CSV table of C-alpha atoms and ligand atoms in Angstrom, one decimal:
chain,number,residue,atom,x,y,z
X,1,MET,CA,-84.1,-87.5,-99.5
X,2,VAL,CA,-85.0,-84.2,-97.9
X,3,SER,CA,-85.9,-84.4,-94.3
X,4,MET,CA,-89.5,-83.7,-93.5
X,5,LEU,CA,-88.5,-82.2,-90.2
X,6,ARG,CA,-86.7,-79.1,-89.1
X,7,PHE,CA,-85.4,-78.6,-85.6
X,8,GLU,CA,-84.2,-75.3,-84.2
X,9,VAL,CA,-82.8,-74.9,-80.7
X,10,LEU,CA,-84.0,-71.5,-79.3
X,11,ASN,CA,-82.6,-71.2,-75.8
X,12,GLU,CA,-80.1,-73.2,-73.7
X,13,ASP,CA,-79.7,-73.3,-70.0
X,14,GLY,CA,-77.0,-75.7,-69.0
X,15,SER,CA,-77.8,-78.8,-71.0
X,16,SER,CA,-81.6,-78.1,-71.0
X,17,ARG,CA,-82.9,-76.4,-74.1
X,18,THR,CA,-86.1,-75.1,-75.7
X,19,GLY,CA,-86.7,-75.5,-79.4
X,20,ILE,CA,-89.1,-75.7,-82.3
X,21,LEU,CA,-89.7,-78.8,-84.2
X,22,SER,CA,-91.4,-78.0,-87.6
X,23,LEU,CA,-93.3,-80.6,-89.5
X,24,ALA,CA,-95.7,-80.1,-92.5
X,25,ARG,CA,-98.8,-80.3,-90.2
X,26,GLY,CA,-97.5,-78.0,-87.5
X,27,CYS,CA,-94.8,-76.8,-85.1
X,28,ILE,CA,-94.1,-78.3,-81.8
X,29,HIS,CA,-92.5,-76.3,-78.9
X,30,THR,CA,-90.0,-78.4,-77.0
X,31,PRO,CA,-89.5,-79.7,-74.4
X,32,ALA,CA,-92.9,-81.2,-75.5
X,33,PHE,CA,-95.3,-83.6,-73.9
X,34,MET,CA,-97.2,-85.9,-76.3
X,35,PRO,CA,-100.5,-87.2,-75.0
X,36,VAL,CA,-100.9,-90.9,-75.8
X,37,GLY,CA,-103.7,-91.9,-78.2
X,38,THR,CA,-103.3,-95.6,-78.1
X,39,ASN,CA,-106.5,-96.7,-80.1
X,40,ALA,CA,-106.7,-93.6,-82.3
X,41,THR,CA,-108.1,-91.6,-79.4
X,42,VAL,CA,-106.6,-89.9,-76.4
X,43,LYS,CA,-108.9,-91.6,-73.9
X,44,ALA,CA,-111.9,-89.4,-72.9
X,45,MET,CA,-110.7,-86.4,-74.9
X,46,SER,CA,-111.9,-85.0,-78.2
X,47,PRO,CA,-109.3,-83.5,-80.6
X,48,ASP,CA,-110.8,-80.0,-80.1
X,49,GLU,CA,-110.3,-80.4,-76.3
X,50,LEU,CA,-106.7,-81.5,-76.9
X,51,LYS,CA,-106.0,-78.5,-79.0
X,52,GLU,CA,-107.6,-76.2,-76.3
X,53,ILE,CA,-105.2,-77.4,-73.7
X,54,GLY,CA,-102.3,-76.8,-76.0
X,55,ALA,CA,-101.4,-80.3,-77.4
X,56,GLU,CA,-99.3,-79.8,-80.6
X,57,ILE,CA,-98.6,-83.5,-81.3
X,58,ILE,CA,-100.0,-86.8,-80.1
X,59,LEU,CA,-98.7,-90.4,-80.2
X,60,GLY,CA,-100.4,-93.3,-81.9
X,61,ASN,CA,-99.6,-96.9,-81.2
X,62,THR,CA,-98.7,-99.0,-84.2
X,63,TYR,CA,-99.2,-102.3,-82.4
X,64,HIS,CA,-102.7,-101.5,-81.2
X,65,LEU,CA,-103.8,-100.0,-84.5
X,66,TYR,CA,-102.4,-102.9,-86.5
X,67,LEU,CA,-104.5,-105.3,-84.4
X,68,ARG,CA,-107.6,-103.1,-84.3
X,69,PRO,CA,-109.0,-101.9,-86.6
X,70,GLY,CA,-106.1,-102.9,-88.8
X,71,HIS,CA,-103.8,-100.5,-90.8
X,72,GLY,CA,-105.5,-101.5,-94.1
X,73,ILE,CA,-108.8,-100.1,-92.8
X,74,ILE,CA,-107.2,-96.9,-91.6
X,75,ARG,CA,-105.4,-96.5,-95.0
X,76,ALA,CA,-108.8,-97.1,-96.8
X,77,VAL,CA,-110.5,-94.4,-94.8
X,78,GLY,CA,-107.8,-91.8,-95.5
X,79,GLY,CA,-105.1,-92.3,-92.9
X,80,LEU,CA,-104.9,-91.9,-89.1
X,81,HIS,CA,-105.3,-88.1,-89.1
X,82,ARG,CA,-108.6,-88.2,-91.0
X,83,PHE,CA,-109.8,-91.3,-89.2
X,84,MET,CA,-109.6,-89.6,-85.8
X,85,ASN,CA,-110.1,-86.0,-86.9
X,86,TRP,CA,-106.7,-84.8,-85.7
X,87,ASP,CA,-104.9,-82.5,-88.2
X,88,LEU,CA,-101.8,-81.7,-86.2
X,89,PRO,CA,-98.7,-83.9,-86.1
X,90,ILE,CA,-98.8,-87.5,-85.0
X,91,LEU,CA,-95.8,-89.7,-83.9
X,92,THR,CA,-96.3,-93.4,-84.2
X,93,ASP,CA,-94.2,-95.8,-82.2
X,94,SER,CA,-93.1,-98.9,-84.1
X,95,GLY,CA,-94.8,-101.6,-82.0
X,96,GLY,CA,-91.5,-102.9,-80.7
X,97,PHE,CA,-92.2,-102.0,-77.1
X,98,GLN,CA,-95.8,-103.4,-77.1
X,99,VAL,CA,-94.7,-106.7,-78.8
X,100,TYR,CA,-92.2,-106.9,-75.9
X,101,SER,CA,-94.6,-105.8,-73.1
X,102,LEU,CA,-98.1,-107.0,-74.1
X,103,SER,CA,-97.9,-110.1,-76.2
X,104,ALA,CA,-98.1,-113.4,-74.3
X,105,LEU,CA,-95.6,-115.1,-76.6
X,106,ARG,CA,-92.8,-113.7,-78.7
X,107,VAL,CA,-90.2,-115.5,-80.8
X,108,ILE,CA,-87.5,-113.3,-82.1
X,109,GLU,CA,-86.1,-114.0,-85.5
X,110,GLU,CA,-83.5,-112.5,-87.8
X,111,ASN,CA,-86.0,-110.2,-89.5
X,112,GLY,CA,-88.7,-109.6,-86.9
X,113,VAL,CA,-90.8,-111.1,-84.1
X,114,HIS,CA,-93.6,-113.7,-84.1
X,115,PHE,CA,-96.0,-112.8,-81.3
X,116,ARG,CA,-99.4,-113.7,-80.0
X,117,SER,CA,-102.0,-110.9,-80.0
X,118,HIS,CA,-103.1,-109.9,-76.5
X,119,VAL,CA,-106.6,-109.3,-77.9
X,120,ASP,CA,-107.6,-112.6,-79.4
X,121,GLY,CA,-104.6,-114.9,-79.1
X,122,SER,CA,-103.9,-114.9,-82.9
X,123,MET,CA,-100.3,-115.2,-84.2
X,124,HIS,CA,-98.7,-112.3,-86.0
X,125,PHE,CA,-95.3,-111.2,-87.4
X,126,ILE,CA,-93.8,-107.7,-87.3
X,127,GLY,CA,-90.3,-106.8,-88.3
X,128,PRO,CA,-88.7,-103.6,-89.7
X,129,ALA,CA,-90.4,-104.0,-93.1
X,130,GLU,CA,-93.8,-104.6,-91.6
X,131,ALA,CA,-93.5,-101.8,-89.1
X,132,MET,CA,-92.6,-99.3,-91.8
X,133,GLU,CA,-95.4,-100.5,-94.0
X,134,ILE,CA,-97.9,-100.1,-91.1
X,135,GLN,CA,-96.7,-96.7,-90.3
X,136,ARG,CA,-96.9,-95.7,-94.0
X,137,ALA,CA,-100.6,-96.8,-94.0
X,138,LEU,CA,-101.3,-94.8,-90.8
X,139,GLY,CA,-99.6,-91.8,-92.4
X,140,SER,CA,-98.0,-90.5,-89.2
X,141,ASP,CA,-95.7,-87.4,-89.4
X,142,ILE,CA,-92.9,-89.1,-87.4
X,143,ALA,CA,-92.3,-92.8,-87.5
X,144,MET,CA,-90.1,-94.8,-85.2
X,145,VAL,CA,-87.7,-97.6,-86.1
X,146,PHE,CA,-88.7,-101.2,-85.1
X,147,ASP,CA,-86.5,-102.0,-82.1
X,148,ASP,CA,-85.8,-105.0,-79.9
X,149,CYS,CA,-86.6,-103.8,-76.4
X,150,THR,CA,-84.1,-105.5,-74.1
X,151,PRO,CA,-85.6,-106.8,-70.9
X,152,TYR,CA,-84.2,-105.9,-67.5
X,153,PRO,CA,-82.1,-107.4,-66.1
X,154,ALA,CA,-80.1,-108.6,-69.1
X,155,THR,CA,-76.6,-110.0,-69.2
X,156,TYR,CA,-74.0,-108.0,-71.1
X,157,GLU,CA,-74.0,-110.7,-73.8
X,158,TYR,CA,-77.7,-110.7,-74.2
X,159,ALA,CA,-77.9,-106.9,-74.3
X,160,LEU,CA,-75.1,-106.8,-76.9
X,161,ASP,CA,-76.9,-109.3,-79.0
X,162,SER,CA,-80.2,-107.4,-78.7
X,163,LEU,CA,-78.5,-104.1,-79.5
X,164,LYS,CA,-77.0,-105.5,-82.7
X,165,ARG,CA,-80.4,-106.7,-83.7
X,166,THR,CA,-81.9,-103.3,-83.1
X,167,LEU,CA,-79.1,-101.7,-85.2
X,168,LYS,CA,-79.7,-104.1,-88.0
X,169,TRP,CA,-83.4,-103.4,-87.9
X,170,ALA,CA,-82.8,-99.7,-87.7
X,171,ARG,CA,-80.7,-99.9,-90.9
X,172,MET,CA,-83.6,-101.8,-92.6
X,173,CYS,CA,-86.2,-99.3,-91.5
X,174,ARG,CA,-84.0,-96.5,-92.8
X,175,GLU,CA,-83.9,-98.3,-96.2
X,176,PHE,CA,-87.7,-98.7,-96.2
X,177,ARG,CA,-88.4,-95.2,-95.0
X,178,ASN,CA,-91.5,-93.6,-96.2
X,179,GLU,CA,-91.8,-90.5,-98.4
X,180,GLY,CA,-93.0,-87.5,-96.4
X,181,GLN,CA,-92.4,-89.2,-93.0
X,182,ALA,CA,-89.6,-88.3,-90.5
X,183,LEU,CA,-87.9,-91.3,-89.0
X,184,PHE,CA,-86.3,-91.6,-85.5
X,185,GLY,CA,-83.7,-94.1,-84.4
X,186,ILE,CA,-83.9,-95.8,-81.0
X,187,VAL,CA,-81.0,-96.2,-78.6
X,188,GLN,CA,-80.9,-99.5,-76.7
X,189,GLY,CA,-78.1,-101.1,-74.7
X,190,SER,CA,-79.8,-101.9,-71.4
X,191,THR,CA,-78.0,-100.4,-68.4
X,192,TYR,CA,-74.5,-100.7,-69.9
X,193,ARG,CA,-72.8,-97.4,-70.7
X,194,GLU,CA,-70.5,-99.0,-73.3
X,195,LEU,CA,-73.5,-100.5,-75.1
X,196,ARG,CA,-75.5,-97.3,-75.0
X,197,THR,CA,-72.5,-95.6,-76.6
X,198,MET,CA,-72.2,-98.3,-79.2
X,199,SER,CA,-75.9,-98.0,-80.0
X,200,ILE,CA,-75.6,-94.3,-80.5
X,201,GLU,CA,-72.6,-94.6,-82.7
X,202,GLY,CA,-74.4,-97.2,-84.8
X,203,LEU,CA,-77.5,-95.0,-85.2
X,204,LEU,CA,-75.4,-92.0,-86.1
X,205,GLY,CA,-73.7,-94.0,-88.8
X,206,ILE,CA,-77.1,-94.7,-90.3
X,207,GLY,CA,-78.5,-91.2,-89.8
X,208,PHE,CA,-82.0,-90.3,-88.6
X,209,ASP,CA,-84.2,-87.2,-88.2
X,210,GLY,CA,-84.2,-87.6,-84.5
X,211,TYR,CA,-83.0,-89.9,-81.8
X,212,ALA,CA,-85.0,-91.7,-79.1
X,213,VAL,CA,-83.8,-93.4,-75.9
X,214,GLY,CA,-85.6,-96.7,-75.4
X,215,GLY,CA,-85.3,-99.7,-73.1
X,216,LEU,CA,-85.8,-97.7,-69.9
X,217,SER,CA,-88.5,-97.9,-67.3
X,218,VAL,CA,-88.6,-101.7,-67.9
X,219,GLY,CA,-88.1,-102.6,-64.2
X,220,GLU,CA,-84.7,-101.1,-63.4
X,221,PRO,CA,-84.3,-99.0,-60.2
X,222,LYS,CA,-84.9,-95.3,-60.6
X,223,GLU,CA,-81.3,-94.4,-59.8
X,224,VAL,CA,-80.2,-96.6,-62.6
X,225,MET,CA,-82.7,-95.2,-65.0
X,226,HIS,CA,-81.6,-91.6,-64.1
X,227,GLU,CA,-77.9,-92.6,-64.5
X,228,MET,CA,-78.7,-93.9,-68.0
X,229,ILE,CA,-80.7,-90.8,-69.0
X,230,ARG,CA,-77.8,-88.5,-67.7
X,231,PHE,CA,-75.3,-90.6,-69.6
X,232,THR,CA,-77.2,-91.0,-72.9
X,233,GLY,CA,-78.9,-87.6,-73.3
X,234,PRO,CA,-75.7,-85.5,-73.9
X,235,LEU,CA,-74.3,-88.1,-76.3
X,236,LEU,CA,-77.2,-87.6,-78.7
X,237,PRO,CA,-76.6,-85.0,-81.5
X,238,ALA,CA,-77.4,-81.5,-80.3
X,239,ASP,CA,-79.0,-80.4,-83.6
X,240,LYS,CA,-81.6,-83.2,-83.6
X,241,PRO,CA,-84.6,-83.7,-81.4
X,242,ARG,CA,-84.1,-86.1,-78.5
X,243,TYR,CA,-87.0,-88.2,-77.3
X,244,LEU,CA,-87.3,-90.3,-74.1
X,245,MET,CA,-89.8,-92.9,-74.8
X,246,GLY,CA,-92.7,-93.8,-72.5
X,247,ILE,CA,-91.5,-91.9,-69.5
X,248,GLY,CA,-93.5,-89.0,-68.0
X,249,ASP,CA,-93.1,-89.1,-64.2
X,250,PHE,CA,-92.2,-85.5,-63.3
X,251,THR,CA,-89.1,-86.5,-61.4
X,252,ASP,CA,-87.8,-88.4,-64.4
X,253,VAL,CA,-88.8,-85.6,-66.8
X,254,LEU,CA,-86.8,-83.1,-64.8
X,255,VAL,CA,-83.7,-85.3,-64.9
X,256,ALA,CA,-84.2,-85.8,-68.7
X,257,VAL,CA,-84.7,-82.2,-69.5
X,258,GLU,CA,-81.6,-81.3,-67.5
X,259,SER,CA,-79.8,-83.9,-69.7
X,260,GLY,CA,-81.0,-82.2,-72.9
X,261,VAL,CA,-84.1,-84.3,-73.8
X,262,ASP,CA,-86.8,-82.6,-75.9
X,263,MET,CA,-89.8,-84.9,-76.3
X,264,PHE,CA,-91.8,-87.1,-73.9
X,265,ASP,CA,-94.9,-89.4,-74.0
X,266,CYS,CA,-96.6,-91.2,-71.2
X,267,VAL,CA,-100.0,-92.6,-70.2
X,268,MET,CA,-99.5,-91.3,-66.7
X,269,PRO,CA,-101.8,-88.2,-66.9
X,270,THR,CA,-104.6,-90.0,-68.7
X,271,ARG,CA,-104.4,-93.4,-67.0
X,272,ASN,CA,-104.1,-91.9,-63.5
X,273,ALA,CA,-107.0,-89.5,-64.2
X,274,ARG,CA,-109.3,-92.5,-64.9
X,275,ASN,CA,-108.0,-94.1,-61.6
X,276,GLY,CA,-108.8,-90.9,-59.7
X,277,THR,CA,-105.2,-89.8,-59.1
X,278,LEU,CA,-104.8,-86.2,-59.9
X,279,PHE,CA,-101.7,-84.0,-60.2
X,280,THR,CA,-101.8,-80.6,-58.5
X,281,SER,CA,-99.5,-77.7,-57.8
X,282,THR,CA,-99.0,-79.2,-54.3
X,283,GLY,CA,-98.5,-82.8,-55.3
X,284,ARG,CA,-100.7,-85.7,-56.4
X,285,ILE,CA,-103.9,-86.5,-54.7
X,286,SER,CA,-106.4,-89.4,-54.7
X,287,ILE,CA,-109.8,-87.8,-55.3
X,288,LYS,CA,-111.7,-90.7,-53.6
X,289,ARG,CA,-110.4,-89.8,-50.1
X,290,THR,CA,-113.0,-89.1,-47.4
X,291,GLU,CA,-111.5,-85.7,-46.7
X,292,TYR,CA,-112.9,-84.4,-50.0
X,293,LYS,CA,-116.4,-85.5,-49.3
X,294,ALA,CA,-117.8,-82.0,-48.7
X,295,ASP,CA,-114.9,-80.0,-50.1
X,296,LYS,CA,-116.4,-77.2,-52.1
X,297,GLY,CA,-113.0,-75.9,-53.2
X,298,PRO,CA,-111.5,-76.5,-56.7
X,299,LEU,CA,-109.2,-79.5,-57.3
X,300,ASP,CA,-106.2,-77.1,-57.7
X,301,PRO,CA,-106.8,-73.4,-56.9
X,302,ASN,CA,-103.7,-72.6,-59.1
X,303,CYS,CA,-105.0,-74.4,-62.1
X,304,LYS,CA,-106.9,-72.7,-64.9
X,305,CYS,CA,-108.4,-75.7,-66.6
X,306,SER,CA,-112.1,-76.0,-67.2
X,307,THR,CA,-112.4,-78.7,-64.5
X,308,CYS,CA,-110.8,-76.6,-61.8
X,309,THR,CA,-112.7,-73.5,-63.0
X,310,HIS,CA,-116.2,-75.1,-62.8
X,311,TYR,CA,-116.2,-78.0,-60.4
X,312,SER,CA,-115.6,-78.8,-56.7
X,313,ARG,CA,-113.5,-81.6,-55.2
X,314,ALA,CA,-116.7,-82.9,-53.6
X,315,TYR,CA,-118.3,-83.2,-57.0
X,316,LEU,CA,-115.3,-84.9,-58.6
X,317,ARG,CA,-115.2,-87.3,-55.7
X,318,HIS,CA,-118.8,-88.1,-56.1
X,319,LEU,CA,-118.5,-88.7,-59.9
X,320,PHE,CA,-115.5,-91.0,-59.3
X,321,LEU,CA,-117.2,-93.1,-56.6
X,322,THR,CA,-120.4,-93.5,-58.7
X,323,ARG,CA,-118.2,-94.4,-61.7
X,324,GLU,CA,-119.8,-91.7,-63.9
X,325,ILE,CA,-118.3,-91.2,-67.4
X,326,LEU,CA,-118.0,-87.5,-66.7
X,327,SER,CA,-115.5,-88.4,-64.0
X,328,MET,CA,-113.0,-89.7,-66.5
X,329,ARG,CA,-113.6,-86.7,-68.8
X,330,LEU,CA,-113.1,-84.0,-66.1
X,331,ASN,CA,-110.2,-85.8,-64.5
X,332,THR,CA,-108.4,-86.3,-67.8
X,333,MET,CA,-109.0,-82.7,-68.8
X,334,HIS,CA,-107.3,-81.5,-65.6
X,335,ASN,CA,-104.4,-84.0,-65.6
X,336,LEU,CA,-103.5,-83.3,-69.3
X,337,TYR,CA,-103.9,-79.5,-68.8
X,338,PHE,CA,-101.7,-79.8,-65.8
X,339,TYR,CA,-99.0,-81.7,-67.8
X,340,MET,CA,-99.2,-79.2,-70.7
X,341,ASP,CA,-99.0,-76.3,-68.3
X,342,PHE,CA,-96.0,-77.9,-66.5
X,343,PHE,CA,-94.1,-78.2,-69.8
X,344,ARG,CA,-95.1,-74.6,-70.8
X,345,LYS,CA,-93.7,-73.3,-67.5
X,346,MET,CA,-90.6,-75.4,-67.9
X,347,ARG,CA,-90.0,-73.9,-71.3
X,348,ASP,CA,-90.4,-70.4,-69.9
X,349,ALA,CA,-88.0,-71.3,-67.1
X,350,ILE,CA,-85.3,-72.5,-69.6
X,351,ALA,CA,-85.8,-69.5,-71.8
X,352,SER,CA,-85.2,-67.2,-68.9
X,353,GLY,CA,-82.2,-69.2,-67.6
X,354,LYS,CA,-84.1,-70.4,-64.5
X,355,PHE,CA,-84.4,-74.1,-65.1
X,356,SER,CA,-82.5,-75.1,-62.0
X,357,GLU,CA,-84.9,-73.0,-59.8
X,358,PHE,CA,-87.8,-74.6,-61.6
X,359,ARG,CA,-86.4,-78.1,-61.0
X,360,LYS,CA,-85.7,-77.4,-57.3
X,361,ARG,CA,-89.2,-76.0,-56.7
X,362,TRP,CA,-90.8,-79.0,-58.3
X,363,GLU,CA,-88.6,-81.6,-56.6
X,364,ALA,CA,-89.7,-80.1,-53.3
X,365,VAL,CA,-93.4,-80.4,-54.2
X,366,LEU,CA,-92.9,-83.9,-55.5
X,367,ALA,CA,-91.1,-85.0,-52.4
X,368,SER,CA,-93.9,-83.6,-50.2
X,369,ARG,CA,-96.4,-86.1,-51.5
X,370,PRO,CA,-94.6,-89.2,-52.7
X,371,GLU,CA,-96.6,-91.5,-54.9
X,372,THR,CA,-98.2,-94.5,-53.1
X,373,GLU,CA,-99.0,-97.9,-54.5
X,374,GLU,CA,-102.7,-97.2,-54.1
X,375,GLU,CA,-102.5,-94.1,-56.2
X,376,ILE,CA,-100.5,-95.4,-59.1
X,377,SER,CA,-102.2,-98.8,-59.4
B,401,ZN,ZN1,-107.3,-78.1,-63.4
């Protein structure tokens, strides 16, 4: 079958690279950030607003859409793009991670997982065949294989077993792959280098349109996560897109891009926005703080988003404290714009051979205002 996806590397600076990923519905400049649209909506944003801030692809969650409204309904109304009025590319995850992280009960079997819905307690079964069927109904541009997300910590034996299951399921997903839909494999292997290598070799033997790194940010220390990213990134084929799943903290993104990663998704900008934590060119701030009570300045004087152009910190603080709906909209608009702008500037830096300066400058900013529990809760 002809691949639905073309990937071209444009510039390289060390292991970091810029590229263009071409799909039938549009092109994506990499390194790319994909806003997360869990329930067929990027919370608080309209599709037009997402396009305005430069989003070229968004992520949809198979697990959530399967439970509500159900993939049959989305198929009946013309697929996910039409359902949510988004005509640019969509990547759907396979549900593997949510089955692992959200369901109260999960029983892993040979061909999939029985799990209890976090919504109403009903029992369901998803395996590779079901995950591919759901993603076919959704009609996403890029589908992900159904994987077994290995918990942390895991013994070597457990991680090996889990990895073998993921490889078997990846083979089945490849077999059931949908016409017109690109398919990415997912690297597992916990924190064991040998298992990560084995996972990559197994996936390469099957052959995918792109390769994702999964099973990180599941409770392991940051240093361990970074070591795994640095180890795994360069082992993935250079002529295919590389995707680090679910990780979007700037520090982690910088490590990953330095290791040759091209795609990211994370709820950080949107979830933090709704909690009043905003990213700025001088670090992250909590808008509820008393110091902003009568602050008539913009949230970030260096940001060109519509929130920073039109509203003061005092107003944003007031909206947040009175729990106004507009608070979520304006905060999300800024945080997502800030993310898209960060990635734009990072691509420019790589293209002009200045990624290491970019990284150092940002590491200094990020170190100056480390995240606190209060802000990320
Ligand atoms: Zn802004």
